[in-house]
Amino acid sequence: MENIKAYIQEHKDRFINELIELLKMPSVSANPAFSLDIINTAAAVKASLEKAGCDFVEICDTPGNPIVYGEKIIDPNLPTILVYGHYDVQPADPIELWTSPPFEPVIKKTETHPDGAIFARGSCDDKGQMYMHVKALEYMIQSNTLPCNVKFMIEGEEEIGSKSLSWFVERNQEKLKNDVILISDTGMISNQQPSITTGLRGLSYVEVEVTGPNRDLHSGLYGGAVANPINILAKMIASLHDENNHINIPGFYDNVAELSLEERAEMAKAPFNLDNYKKALDLNDIYGEKGYNTNERNSIRPTLDVNGIWGGYTGEGAKTVIASKAFAKISMRLVPNQDWEQITELFTKHFISIAPAGVTVKVKPHHGGQGYVTPTDSIGYKAANMAYTETFGVPAIPVRSGGSIPIVALFEKELKSKTILMGFGLDSDAIHSPNEHFGIFNYLKGIETIPLFYKYFVELSK
Amino acid sequence: MENIKAYIQEHKDRFINELIELLKMPSVSANPAFSLDIINTAAAVKASLEKAGCDFVEICDTPGNPIVYGEKIIDPNLPTILVYGHYDVQPADPIELWTSPPFEPVIKKTETHPDGAIFARGSCDDKGQMYMHVKALEYMIQSNTLPCNVKFMIEGEEEIGSKSLSWFVERNQEKLKNDVILISDTGMISNQQPSITTGLRGLSYVEVEVTGPNRDLHSGLYGGAVANPINILAKMIASLHDENNHINIPGFYDNVAELSLEERAEMAKAPFNLDNYKKALDLNDIYGEKGYNTNERNSIRPTLDVNGIWGGYTGEGAKTVIASKAFAKISMRLVPNQDWEQITELFTKHFISIAPAGVTVKVKPHHGGQGYVTPTDSIGYKAANMAYTETFGVPAIPVRSGGSIPIVALFEKELKSKTILMGFGLDSDAIHSPNEHFGIFNYLKGIETIPLFYKYFVELSK
């Protein structure tokens, strides 16, 4: 497919600049302060789909952030590919750790990205990877090589649980009808070794509040005589893991799908260097559940992490106070067969049950989603693998990811079709962290590889 | 002493308004943003001492906030009383919990204060109680009844550890020479039952920092595979108390002065109603060290409380992140014979020793001070008791306070004189909390009682 390479060469500066414009919009879904930016970003995505060649595009209202829907139907008898992506991004804080402003994209060369990478919140997750599909469509339209129908569904709440998307999908099954769902919102092993994500973890995200005295108290006059909500919260959080780092919530592991030794051996074949892993994170050692290695701990095993904690005096200097309340945001990553709503209930019941007298505890579920595993013998998987093999020169390796795209399970349930996760980002791209970036190589390689997926998917579907 | 009653009646509106002006100044010592207000407040205190009748007043520079020194020497052969107080205040946050702005004083009636109380940060701790002494001096000068020499030392770093005060006291022992030190920076049992604080707890205040990975990480891709600094901090904090709420730091209790059963029985005579205590704080139960009751837990026993904790995402909504760092401010209240510097060392050594592989820990000492116990057979104690007995109609009860005024121990060491703690605030005055207030009754009663202390102290000294 020399034409696509030539087309990318000719247009790559424009491809990059268009993405940079999109990255300038702070479409943070977690914070209502950015709701206007959300609207503007949705409008920009709509315009880009029209420009690329969709013959119908609309911004669909939802109870939350709008969803951009677009389509190019060339022949009802041909297969239909549904492309999913999201235009919302994670909050940028801690801002002070960014080496350049999160919403002022700049291109910098890195060791991993000698051709340069675009540094901006959302560059990899997911604006950059989503936009690869828009540009791939542009090429197929311009070169008259679009081999099937395509539908786009780009949402604005992925980073906060995709509530409105479920609402939308349940109400638009006919409109969204497709033969395969294609998503680029995951990573690959390296720029030399593509991989296809065959499993995702589910998620249960809750916020807890521990209340002690009805007002902040002087720690001298009351210290030692009343339950300190921060000390208690720490005790409660600590008790959620045992000495082997198993999660201490009754029933938590009941439905966990255990992998066979063969499957674990297969997984272990993926290239991984523990020393480099520790070095990249400046860790003197790793940490985690006894009996599993690093790649298992963050993919096939459920986890519980505190994502945020706050209470009392956090300003400069010292304040001798006992806070009235302490808070924490806690998320659990789940594996296939764990139901997120049931896990949320188990957590809530357990967490309230371990609160000592002297405090009251509230648990507020934020959102969640089911885990997912995709078969490697499907037409979609094979087409993706053929596409990667052609552009990278080596076949893709199937990997289980620790991340969550809760709606993948929803798609299978509501739309009855399989999802193929063709990720082009790297673990080192710092998604959800300061200095998120996306390699120019990866961006352009994605645009080059996607049309091949279309080609082989249609061929294999015949 | 009818004249003082009449004088107070005649001038009470001015007394209240002068204090209100002082309370409008946000002299928060913990936050450098208020350093100009600190300077202005010191100047206002200087002016008030001059106006009251000191014949020498100066603002003394220190390595930190200035100290206001004033004196009225009537006869070198007469006893000298050194009045100590502080013009700095605690931070006002959480601001949103104040029913009126912390630095816009208003008078409101409460159940405890039917004559009204002044609501403002610092109204009780310590501007209001310090200013009682200024007004008492004014009366004694105006009525020509000042029976001895008086010196004032009003500092601006009490809420952050009085570092500069120690520096100042060590360098000015001759200037500060006195026969007794008089401080109103504590409370009393009730408006019907005065009490004299005979013991104070020491303090060690530290800040801890737990660092895991060198950047914030995606909790899906890394969750379960690396040590989460917040989970680890919670585990470490939880381990600082055992199941009986004894503090789990090796050597922590080695020098704790245990009270005899007789002394504990004596303490138990102070009026205390557990139901009212719980009701006032909306607590379903109390909490604390096994084997001790509430009044013992917050006075004769050392304690460890987290005063603040923060890490990760604390904004609105959800962010699936593993923070690179987690922080906590931790303070320990100490009892007589525990050396705060040694305890700070023990804590630091222990806290670092319990850090698991996968994180690094830093401990930064903020400040501290020694505990203190004063005898009840001293001239100063007797004079204070006689003064209370005359103005309240009942003798004062000696009580051990849980709070800390670290410099009291320093005074004894450097100036070789005893400190008398004549407090006029109430536990319910919410010092260090939102809606701090000081009863008008208490303010005026203090002004009425203080000159009697002077009178009896001089008489008993003959």
PDB file of N, CA and C in Angstrom, chain A residues 2 19 36 39 90 99 122 185 280 289 321 329 394 412:
ATOM      1  N   GLU A   2       1.575   1.473  -1.133  1.00  0.00           N
ATOM      2  CA  GLU A   2       2.529   2.596  -1.215  1.00  0.00           C
ATOM      3  C   GLU A   2       1.793   3.935  -1.186  1.00  0.00           C
ATOM      4  N   LEU A  19      -4.329  18.034  14.567  1.00  0.00           N
ATOM      5  CA  LEU A  19      -4.425  17.397  15.888  1.00  0.00           C
ATOM      6  C   LEU A  19      -4.054  18.393  16.990  1.00  0.00           C
ATOM      7  N   LEU A  36     -18.032  24.210  28.772  1.00  0.00           N
ATOM      8  CA  LEU A  36     -18.108  24.913  27.487  1.00  0.00           C
ATOM      9  C   LEU A  36     -17.057  24.358  26.527  1.00  0.00           C
ATOM     10  N   ILE A  39     -18.319  21.268  24.832  1.00  0.00           N
ATOM     11  CA  ILE A  39     -19.208  21.561  23.699  1.00  0.00           C
ATOM     12  C   ILE A  39     -18.380  21.941  22.462  1.00  0.00           C
ATOM     13  N   GLN A  90      -8.482  13.517  30.720  1.00  0.00           N
ATOM     14  CA  GLN A  90      -8.291  13.516  32.166  1.00  0.00           C
ATOM     15  C   GLN A  90      -7.958  14.934  32.641  1.00  0.00           C
ATOM     16  N   THR A  99       6.117  20.011  32.048  1.00  0.00           N
ATOM     17  CA  THR A  99       7.261  20.825  31.592  1.00  0.00           C
ATOM     18  C   THR A  99       6.801  21.848  30.560  1.00  0.00           C
ATOM     19  N   GLY A 122      -4.272  14.521  26.580  1.00  0.00           N
ATOM     20  CA  GLY A 122      -5.171  13.957  25.576  1.00  0.00           C
ATOM     21  C   GLY A 122      -4.480  13.592  24.275  1.00  0.00           C
ATOM     22  N   ASP A 185      -7.657   3.031  21.853  1.00  0.00           N
ATOM     23  CA  ASP A 185      -7.599   3.734  23.143  1.00  0.00           C
ATOM     24  C   ASP A 185      -6.751   2.925  24.126  1.00  0.00           C
ATOM     25  N   ALA A 280      12.622   3.069  34.981  1.00  0.00           N
ATOM     26  CA  ALA A 280      11.764   4.092  34.361  1.00  0.00           C
ATOM     27  C   ALA A 280      10.926   4.823  35.404  1.00  0.00           C
ATOM     28  N   GLU A 289       0.617  -8.165  44.865  1.00  0.00           N
ATOM     29  CA  GLU A 289       0.008  -9.374  45.375  1.00  0.00           C
ATOM     30  C   GLU A 289       0.980 -10.553  45.307  1.00  0.00           C
ATOM     31  N   VAL A 321      -4.922  20.621  64.549  1.00  0.00           N
ATOM     32  CA  VAL A 321      -6.365  20.463  64.451  1.00  0.00           C
ATOM     33  C   VAL A 321      -6.719  18.986  64.292  1.00  0.00           C
ATOM     34  N   LYS A 329     -10.787   8.887  47.551  1.00  0.00           N
ATOM     35  CA  LYS A 329     -11.326   8.309  46.314  1.00  0.00           C
ATOM     36  C   LYS A 329     -10.613   6.987  46.119  1.00  0.00           C
ATOM     37  N   VAL A 394       6.308  -7.308  11.678  1.00  0.00           N
ATOM     38  CA  VAL A 394       6.213  -8.439  12.612  1.00  0.00           C
ATOM     39  C   VAL A 394       4.768  -8.582  13.072  1.00  0.00           C
ATOM     40  N   GLU A 412     -20.686  -5.268  23.545  1.00  0.00           N
ATOM     41  CA  GLU A 412     -20.964  -6.669  23.234  1.00  0.00           C
ATOM     42  C   GLU A 412     -22.386  -7.008  23.644  1.00  0.00           C
TER      43      GLU A 412
END
